[in-house]
Short mmCIF file of C-alpha atoms in Angstrom, two decimals:
data_model
loop_
_atom_site.label_atom_id
_atom_site.label_comp_id
_atom_site.label_asym_id
_atom_site.label_seq_id
_atom_site.Cartn_x
_atom_site.Cartn_y
_atom_site.Cartn_z
CA MET A 6 -88.54 35.55 27.92
CA ASP A 7 -86.71 33.13 30.25
CA LYS A 8 -88.52 31.39 33.08
CA LEU A 9 -87.68 28.86 35.79
CA ARG A 10 -89.46 25.54 36.13
CA ILE A 11 -89.22 24.00 39.60
CA THR A 12 -90.47 20.67 40.91
CA GLY A 13 -90.61 21.05 44.67
CA GLY A 14 -90.21 18.68 47.58
CA ARG A 15 -86.48 17.98 47.51
CA GLN A 16 -84.24 18.71 50.46
CA LEU A 17 -81.07 20.68 49.76
CA GLN A 18 -77.69 19.11 50.50
CA GLY A 19 -74.10 20.11 49.79
CA ASP A 20 -71.84 23.13 49.41
CA VAL A 21 -72.40 26.36 47.48
CA ALA A 22 -70.10 29.34 46.87
CA VAL A 23 -71.49 32.81 47.62
CA SER A 24 -70.81 35.41 44.94
CA GLY A 25 -69.52 38.93 45.44
CA ALA A 26 -72.06 41.50 46.61
CA LYS A 27 -73.90 43.37 43.86
CA ASN A 28 -74.68 46.24 46.20
CA ALA A 29 -70.98 46.62 47.00
CA ALA A 30 -69.69 46.13 43.46
CA LEU A 31 -71.86 48.81 41.81
CA PRO A 32 -70.56 51.83 43.79
CA ILE A 33 -67.03 50.39 43.64
CA LEU A 34 -67.21 50.33 39.83
CA CYS A 35 -68.37 53.96 39.87
CA ALA A 36 -65.42 54.86 42.11
CA SER A 37 -63.15 54.22 39.12
CA LEU A 38 -64.19 57.69 37.90
CA LEU A 39 -62.29 59.27 40.80
CA THR A 40 -58.83 58.48 39.40
CA GLY A 41 -56.92 58.20 36.15
CA ASP A 42 -55.06 55.16 37.47
CA THR A 43 -56.16 51.54 37.14
CA LEU A 44 -58.47 49.78 39.58
CA SER A 45 -58.09 46.00 39.75
CA LEU A 46 -61.20 44.34 41.20
CA SER A 47 -61.89 40.70 42.05
CA ASN A 48 -64.92 38.73 43.26
CA VAL A 49 -67.11 40.83 40.97
CA PRO A 50 -70.39 38.94 40.41
CA GLY A 51 -71.50 38.00 36.91
CA LEU A 52 -74.79 39.91 36.95
CA ASN A 53 -76.78 41.96 34.47
CA ASP A 54 -76.50 45.06 36.66
CA ILE A 55 -72.70 44.80 36.52
CA GLY A 56 -72.86 44.69 32.72
CA THR A 57 -75.17 47.72 32.68
CA THR A 58 -72.77 49.70 34.88
CA LEU A 59 -69.81 48.78 32.70
CA ARG A 60 -71.73 49.90 29.59
CA LEU A 61 -72.49 53.20 31.29
CA LEU A 62 -68.86 53.72 32.28
CA GLY A 63 -67.75 52.67 28.79
CA GLN A 64 -69.98 55.34 27.22
CA MET A 65 -68.16 57.88 29.37
CA GLY A 66 -64.77 56.71 28.16
CA VAL A 67 -63.75 54.33 30.94
CA GLN A 68 -61.73 51.39 29.64
CA ALA A 69 -62.94 48.15 31.19
CA ASP A 70 -61.43 44.68 30.88
CA ARG A 71 -63.79 42.10 32.37
CA ASP A 72 -63.24 38.38 32.84
CA ARG A 73 -66.72 37.28 33.83
CA GLN A 74 -65.71 33.69 34.55
CA ALA A 75 -62.85 34.73 36.83
CA GLY A 76 -64.89 37.50 38.41
CA THR A 77 -62.30 40.19 37.71
CA VAL A 78 -62.59 43.69 36.26
CA MET A 79 -59.80 46.14 35.38
CA LEU A 80 -60.93 49.76 35.06
CA ASN A 81 -59.09 52.83 33.81
CA ALA A 82 -60.80 56.23 33.61
CA THR A 83 -57.93 58.18 32.03
CA GLY A 84 -59.89 58.75 28.83
CA VAL A 85 -63.22 59.95 30.22
CA ASP A 86 -64.67 62.36 27.65
CA ARG A 87 -68.43 62.30 28.32
CA LEU A 88 -69.73 63.44 31.71
CA GLU A 89 -73.27 62.16 31.25
CA ALA A 90 -75.39 59.20 32.35
CA PRO A 91 -78.22 58.93 29.79
CA TYR A 92 -81.79 57.93 30.56
CA ASP A 93 -81.72 54.75 28.48
CA LEU A 94 -79.26 53.19 30.92
CA VAL A 95 -80.31 54.89 34.16
CA LYS A 96 -83.93 53.77 33.71
CA THR A 97 -82.85 50.11 33.86
CA MET A 98 -80.77 50.51 37.02
CA ARG A 99 -81.26 53.23 39.61
CA ALA A 100 -77.74 52.74 41.01
CA SER A 101 -76.50 54.70 37.98
CA ILE A 102 -77.02 57.83 40.10
CA LEU A 103 -73.75 56.81 41.81
CA VAL A 104 -71.71 58.38 39.00
CA LEU A 105 -72.93 61.84 40.05
CA GLY A 106 -70.60 62.36 43.02
CA PRO A 107 -67.42 61.00 41.40
CA LEU A 108 -67.91 62.97 38.15
CA LEU A 109 -68.56 66.20 40.00
CA ALA A 110 -65.61 65.69 42.37
CA ARG A 111 -63.02 64.90 39.69
CA PHE A 112 -64.24 66.78 36.63
CA GLY A 113 -66.29 69.61 38.13
CA GLU A 114 -69.49 68.78 36.26
CA ALA A 115 -71.98 66.01 35.61
CA ARG A 116 -75.26 65.42 33.80
CA VAL A 117 -77.15 62.42 35.14
CA SER A 118 -80.68 61.35 34.23
CA LEU A 119 -83.23 61.20 37.02
CA PRO A 120 -83.94 57.51 37.63
CA GLY A 121 -87.72 57.63 37.21
CA GLY A 122 -90.12 55.06 38.64
CA CYS A 123 -89.26 52.01 40.70
CA ALA A 124 -91.37 48.91 41.21
CA ILE A 125 -90.78 48.70 44.97
CA GLY A 126 -91.40 52.34 45.76
CA GLN A 127 -89.96 55.82 45.69
CA ARG A 128 -86.24 56.26 46.11
CA PRO A 129 -85.75 60.02 45.82
CA VAL A 130 -82.36 61.54 45.03
CA ASP A 131 -83.07 64.78 46.87
CA GLN A 132 -80.68 63.84 49.67
CA HIS A 133 -77.84 63.39 47.15
CA ILE A 134 -78.57 66.87 45.76
CA LYS A 135 -78.90 68.44 49.21
CA GLY A 136 -75.50 67.11 50.26
CA LEU A 137 -73.70 68.14 47.09
CA GLU A 138 -75.19 71.64 47.30
CA ALA A 139 -73.90 71.88 50.87
CA MET A 140 -70.46 71.13 49.40
CA GLY A 141 -70.78 74.08 47.03
CA ALA A 142 -72.21 72.49 43.89
CA GLU A 143 -74.66 74.37 41.69
CA ILE A 144 -77.40 71.92 40.72
CA SER A 145 -80.45 72.26 38.52
CA ILE A 146 -82.99 69.85 37.04
CA GLU A 147 -83.13 70.29 33.27
CA HIS A 148 -85.22 68.13 30.92
CA GLY A 149 -85.21 65.18 33.33
CA TYR A 150 -81.50 65.41 34.14
CA VAL A 151 -79.58 66.44 37.26
CA VAL A 152 -77.07 68.99 35.98
CA ALA A 153 -74.30 69.74 38.49
CA ARG A 154 -71.27 72.03 38.41
CA ALA A 155 -68.55 72.94 40.91
CA ARG A 156 -65.06 74.36 40.46
CA ARG A 157 -63.99 72.26 43.45
CA LEU A 158 -66.22 70.83 46.12
CA LYS A 159 -65.74 72.13 49.67
CA GLY A 160 -65.92 70.08 52.84
CA ALA A 161 -69.16 70.49 54.76
CA SER A 162 -71.18 69.10 57.63
CA ILE A 163 -74.09 67.19 56.10
CA ARG A 164 -77.00 65.57 57.92
CA THR A 165 -79.38 63.71 55.63
CA ASP A 166 -83.09 63.80 56.44
CA MET A 167 -83.24 60.02 56.21
CA VAL A 168 -80.80 57.14 56.17
CA THR A 169 -79.90 56.59 52.51
CA VAL A 170 -77.41 54.00 51.32
CA THR A 171 -76.76 55.37 47.82
CA GLY A 172 -76.84 58.90 49.19
CA THR A 173 -74.14 58.06 51.73
CA GLU A 174 -72.06 56.37 49.02
CA ASN A 175 -72.41 59.26 46.55
CA LEU A 176 -71.51 61.92 49.11
CA MET A 177 -68.65 59.88 50.54
CA MET A 178 -67.10 59.47 47.08
CA ALA A 179 -67.57 63.14 46.28
CA ALA A 180 -65.97 64.19 49.58
CA THR A 181 -62.76 62.26 48.93
CA LEU A 182 -61.58 64.97 46.50
CA ALA A 183 -63.23 67.95 48.22
CA GLU A 184 -61.23 70.70 49.86
CA GLY A 185 -61.26 70.22 53.63
CA ARG A 186 -63.25 67.96 55.93
CA THR A 187 -66.71 66.57 55.27
CA THR A 188 -68.81 65.02 58.02
CA LEU A 189 -71.76 62.82 57.09
CA GLU A 190 -74.28 62.58 59.93
CA ASN A 191 -77.14 60.06 59.90
CA ALA A 192 -75.02 58.01 57.50
CA ALA A 193 -76.04 54.52 56.44
CA ARG A 194 -74.08 51.71 58.13
CA GLU A 195 -74.48 48.87 55.63
CA PRO A 196 -71.45 46.58 55.13
CA GLU A 197 -71.37 47.56 51.45
CA ILE A 198 -70.62 51.16 52.47
CA GLY A 199 -67.73 49.90 54.58
CA ASP A 200 -66.44 47.95 51.60
CA LEU A 201 -66.54 51.06 49.41
CA ALA A 202 -64.72 53.05 52.11
CA GLU A 203 -62.01 50.39 52.33
CA LEU A 204 -61.43 50.63 48.58
CA LEU A 205 -61.35 54.44 48.67
CA ASN A 206 -58.82 54.38 51.51
CA ARG A 207 -56.67 52.01 49.45
CA MET A 208 -56.86 54.63 46.69
CA GLY A 209 -55.47 57.27 49.05
CA ALA A 210 -58.66 58.67 50.56
CA ARG A 211 -58.87 59.56 54.25
CA ILE A 212 -62.13 58.16 55.57
CA GLN A 213 -62.99 57.32 59.17
CA GLY A 214 -66.13 56.15 60.91
CA HIS A 215 -67.60 53.96 58.15
CA GLY A 216 -69.82 51.38 59.79
CA THR A 217 -71.19 54.07 62.13
CA ASP A 218 -73.75 56.81 61.53
CA ARG A 219 -71.03 59.48 61.47
CA ILE A 220 -68.45 59.29 58.67
CA VAL A 221 -65.60 61.79 58.48
CA ILE A 222 -63.76 62.36 55.18
CA ASP A 223 -60.69 64.57 54.85
CA GLY A 224 -60.38 65.51 51.20
CA VAL A 225 -57.18 64.89 49.23
CA GLU A 226 -55.87 66.38 45.99
CA LYS A 227 -55.73 63.12 44.06
CA LEU A 228 -56.56 59.43 44.30
CA HIS A 229 -54.54 56.59 42.79
CA GLY A 230 -55.14 53.04 41.61
CA ALA A 231 -55.68 50.07 43.90
CA GLU A 232 -56.55 46.39 44.11
CA HIS A 233 -59.68 45.27 45.93
CA ARG A 234 -61.78 42.16 46.50
CA VAL A 235 -65.53 42.77 46.71
CA ILE A 236 -67.17 41.43 49.89
CA ALA A 237 -69.48 38.44 49.83
CA ASP A 238 -73.17 38.99 49.07
CA ARG A 239 -75.01 38.74 52.39
CA ILE A 240 -78.39 38.80 50.61
CA GLU A 241 -77.54 35.91 48.30
CA ALA A 242 -76.27 33.98 51.32
CA GLY A 243 -79.46 34.73 53.24
CA THR A 244 -81.56 33.63 50.27
CA PHE A 245 -79.90 30.21 50.18
CA LEU A 246 -80.37 29.88 53.94
CA CYS A 247 -84.09 30.61 53.55
CA ALA A 248 -84.23 28.01 50.79
CA VAL A 249 -82.83 25.25 53.01
CA GLY A 250 -85.08 26.47 55.81
CA ALA A 251 -88.10 25.91 53.56
CA THR A 252 -87.03 22.56 52.09
CA GLY A 253 -85.07 21.06 54.95
CA GLY A 254 -81.56 19.69 54.52
CA ASP A 255 -77.95 20.54 55.28
CA ILE A 256 -75.87 23.03 53.28
CA THR A 257 -72.59 24.86 53.70
CA LEU A 258 -72.04 28.33 52.23
CA ARG A 259 -68.43 28.97 51.20
CA ASN A 260 -66.89 32.44 50.63
CA ALA A 261 -69.56 33.88 52.91
CA ALA A 262 -69.38 36.80 55.34
CA PRO A 263 -71.41 35.78 58.40
CA GLY A 264 -70.17 38.84 60.28
CA THR A 265 -72.41 41.00 58.04
CA MET A 266 -75.54 38.87 58.56
CA GLY A 267 -76.39 39.12 62.25
CA ALA A 268 -80.09 39.99 61.98
CA THR A 269 -80.76 37.39 59.27
CA LEU A 270 -78.95 34.61 61.15
CA ASP A 271 -80.80 35.50 64.36
CA LYS A 272 -84.21 35.21 62.69
CA LEU A 273 -83.37 31.91 61.00
CA THR A 274 -82.17 30.52 64.31
CA GLU A 275 -85.53 31.58 65.81
CA ALA A 276 -87.20 29.66 62.98
CA GLY A 277 -85.46 26.47 64.12
CA MET A 278 -82.40 26.38 61.89
CA GLN A 279 -79.14 25.04 63.34
CA ILE A 280 -76.34 27.38 62.24
CA GLU A 281 -72.57 27.12 62.61
CA CYS A 282 -70.24 29.86 61.37
CA GLY A 283 -66.56 30.31 60.66
CA GLU A 284 -64.79 33.39 59.37
CA ASP A 285 -65.90 32.77 55.76
CA TRP A 286 -68.40 29.90 55.92
CA ILE A 287 -71.86 29.10 57.25
CA ARG A 288 -73.31 25.63 57.78
CA ALA A 289 -77.09 25.46 58.04
CA THR A 290 -79.14 22.42 58.99
CA MET A 291 -82.94 22.29 59.02
CA LYS A 292 -84.53 19.14 60.43
CA GLN A 293 -88.02 20.39 61.29
CA ARG A 294 -90.89 22.46 60.04
CA PRO A 295 -89.95 26.14 60.48
CA ARG A 296 -91.37 28.10 63.39
CA ALA A 297 -93.20 31.32 62.49
CA THR A 298 -90.88 34.30 62.94
CA GLY A 299 -92.07 37.90 62.86
CA PHE A 300 -89.80 40.84 62.09
CA ARG A 301 -89.59 44.51 61.11
CA THR A 302 -87.31 45.70 58.35
CA SER A 303 -84.98 48.57 59.19
CA GLU A 304 -81.64 50.06 58.28
CA HIS A 305 -78.50 48.08 59.11
CA PRO A 306 -77.86 46.53 61.58
CA GLY A 307 -81.58 45.79 61.66
CA PHE A 308 -83.31 43.20 59.50
CA PRO A 309 -82.65 44.06 55.82
CA THR A 310 -85.54 44.93 53.53
CA ASP A 311 -83.76 42.91 50.82
CA MET A 312 -84.43 39.73 52.88
CA GLN A 313 -88.09 40.45 53.67
CA ALA A 314 -89.62 38.56 50.73
CA GLN A 315 -87.42 35.49 51.21
CA LEU A 316 -88.17 35.13 54.92
CA MET A 317 -91.86 35.71 54.19
CA ALA A 318 -91.73 32.73 51.80
CA LEU A 319 -90.30 30.64 54.63
CA ASN A 320 -93.05 31.85 56.97
CA THR A 321 -95.78 30.75 54.56
CA ILE A 322 -95.09 27.11 55.51
CA ALA A 323 -94.08 27.75 59.11
CA ASP A 324 -95.84 26.50 62.22
CA GLY A 325 -97.82 29.44 63.54
CA THR A 326 -98.57 33.03 62.53
CA SER A 327 -95.99 35.73 61.88
CA VAL A 328 -96.32 39.50 61.63
CA ILE A 329 -94.02 41.23 59.13
CA VAL A 330 -93.67 45.02 59.00
CA GLU A 331 -91.99 46.65 55.99
CA ASN A 332 -90.53 49.99 57.07
CA ILE A 333 -88.24 50.84 54.12
CA PHE A 334 -90.20 50.63 50.85
CA GLU A 335 -93.91 51.28 50.48
CA ASN A 336 -94.61 48.81 47.64
CA ARG A 337 -92.56 45.84 48.70
CA PHE A 338 -95.39 43.35 49.19
CA MET A 339 -96.07 42.72 45.50
CA HIS A 340 -94.90 39.11 45.85
CA VAL A 341 -97.76 38.44 48.27
CA GLN A 342 -100.42 37.91 45.60
CA GLU A 343 -98.16 35.41 43.85
CA LEU A 344 -97.50 33.47 47.07
CA VAL A 345 -101.25 33.41 47.67
CA ARG A 346 -101.65 31.78 44.23
CA MET A 347 -99.53 28.95 45.63
CA GLY A 348 -101.78 28.50 48.66
CA ALA A 349 -100.17 30.89 51.14
CA VAL A 350 -102.46 32.63 53.64
CA ILE A 351 -101.38 36.26 53.93
CA ASP A 352 -103.35 39.34 54.95
CA ILE A 353 -102.03 42.83 54.20
CA ASP A 354 -102.82 45.92 56.26
CA GLY A 355 -100.77 48.85 54.98
CA HIS A 356 -97.10 48.15 55.73
CA THR A 357 -97.94 45.00 57.72
CA ALA A 358 -98.34 41.43 56.48
CA ILE A 359 -99.88 38.74 58.68
CA VAL A 360 -98.76 35.30 57.50
CA SER A 361 -100.61 32.20 58.72
CA GLY A 362 -98.43 29.20 57.99
CA VAL A 363 -99.81 26.27 56.00
CA GLU A 364 -98.39 22.78 55.93
CA ARG A 365 -97.65 22.80 52.22
CA LEU A 366 -97.77 25.16 49.24
CA SER A 367 -98.89 23.93 45.83
CA GLY A 368 -97.04 24.59 42.61
CA ALA A 369 -98.40 27.24 40.25
CA THR A 370 -97.37 29.64 37.51
CA VAL A 371 -96.27 32.90 39.14
CA MET A 372 -94.74 36.14 37.96
CA ALA A 373 -91.74 37.94 39.44
CA THR A 374 -92.26 41.67 40.00
CA ASP A 375 -88.83 42.67 41.32
CA LEU A 376 -85.48 41.18 42.27
CA ARG A 377 -86.16 39.92 45.79
CA ALA A 378 -89.76 39.01 44.99
CA SER A 379 -88.44 36.62 42.35
CA ALA A 380 -86.15 34.98 44.92
CA SER A 381 -89.09 34.46 47.29
CA LEU A 382 -91.04 32.70 44.54
CA VAL A 383 -88.11 30.38 43.85
CA ILE A 384 -87.97 29.49 47.55
CA ALA A 385 -91.72 28.86 47.59
CA GLY A 386 -91.42 26.69 44.48
CA LEU A 387 -88.66 24.59 46.05
CA ALA A 388 -90.90 23.87 49.04
CA ALA A 389 -94.17 23.41 47.14
CA CYS A 390 -95.91 20.23 46.08
CA GLY A 391 -95.82 19.84 42.31
CA GLN A 392 -94.44 22.11 39.61
CA THR A 393 -93.93 25.86 39.80
CA THR A 394 -93.08 28.13 36.88
CA VAL A 395 -91.55 31.51 37.74
CA GLU A 396 -91.91 33.98 34.88
CA ARG A 397 -90.05 37.26 34.22
CA ILE A 398 -86.85 36.05 35.84
CA TYR A 399 -84.83 38.83 34.24
CA HIS A 400 -85.43 40.44 37.64
CA LEU A 401 -83.64 37.50 39.28
CA ASP A 402 -80.67 37.76 36.92
CA ARG A 403 -80.08 41.34 38.06
CA GLY A 404 -79.01 40.16 41.51
CA TYR A 405 -78.29 36.41 41.55
CA GLU A 406 -75.44 34.76 39.67
CA ARG A 407 -76.43 31.39 38.13
CA MET A 408 -78.99 30.80 40.86
CA GLU A 409 -80.57 27.79 39.20
CA GLU A 410 -77.15 26.15 38.66
CA LYS A 411 -76.22 26.60 42.30
CA LEU A 412 -79.55 25.22 43.50
CA ARG A 413 -79.33 22.29 41.12
CA ALA A 414 -75.89 21.45 42.58
CA LEU A 415 -77.60 21.26 45.98
CA GLY A 416 -80.14 18.74 44.65
CA ALA A 417 -83.01 20.99 43.61
CA ASP A 418 -85.09 20.09 40.56
CA ILE A 419 -84.91 23.45 38.77
CA GLN A 420 -84.46 24.29 35.10
CA ARG A 421 -84.19 27.48 33.11
CA ILE A 422 -86.53 27.55 30.15
CA THR A 423 -85.35 29.92 27.45
CA GLY A 424 -88.12 31.56 25.49
CA THR A 425 -88.58 34.32 22.94
CA PRO A 426 -89.33 37.90 24.05
CA GLN A 427 -93.02 38.63 24.53
#
């Protein structure tokens, strides 16, 4: 099993290119099921989750031509002949539920495995089902699968009980081919939803209001092919900014999207980082020990839960005490015990973490428990004294493209150690 070996204490200097956003690319790949024409996608990140999605689509009969080095994918769903997402793939990636809406909208039926457990907490699909039933679908749970049927979906007014990103995406895709108008109230506002809506509109959909909590979709008879460039990954960009905040230095992020990162940039500025932004670049300079910065995670445009672990890592060596409240996922403090192994001082009380900054962490062997937790441990290792080994980095590879190569180009002492499965 691969691991990362990091010798900390080096400042980061130089330029790094931000990859395309995983959380935008996954629903966009699933949108290929909505048409028999070809989708041509660029800036698709080279991640394990992308490969899993393409395998899932391939099992259904979608033809995919991927150039991983160029970051392009060509998709054609003319030959779809299997309307099922099996458990063996869904269990590795919960985003597989995003095939439910497109299959039901275009083919009138779908059989999708329930995702099962998740390391960072429950992510129920009941809101997806509630919305599709409101659009006229007949849905049952049979042997661990969501089985859905509809002759043609009908437009409806849908208000989800909670803000759900994948739920908004699934229902928005389904509504593009429904008869009449669908209104999604309490919709998620994440930039990745806006990116999906832009693609769908290029395919001939009629979507308005994306980026707000009320999205209106007027259904059409048919969608066609399109070309689309996936937006930059705001979480990867924020992770590199936290890294330079922890180590000190001066880096420039290219191919970035600072307009999607307001809450993250605000908190890093509070921590003492000097930040300059252009339309597609961010320059970050850190010349001092970070200042402790408290925050609460919330739905966009609030502080993203996917940045909580990384900013916590920065706070472990900050001057002062910070209070961090996790409002999205109930189990998203599993990185805390690993940071404590490195000398961090963190107290947990339910959904709240109180972080008392120390002057320096010490290197240790730590274990990643989920995607963003693994990123926080890398940041801690870069700032620590001595050597850190981060194990189980298959979590990291799900969401970061060549992270160690990019960090090494910025001057970090970081190596991937390839091992045998345990």
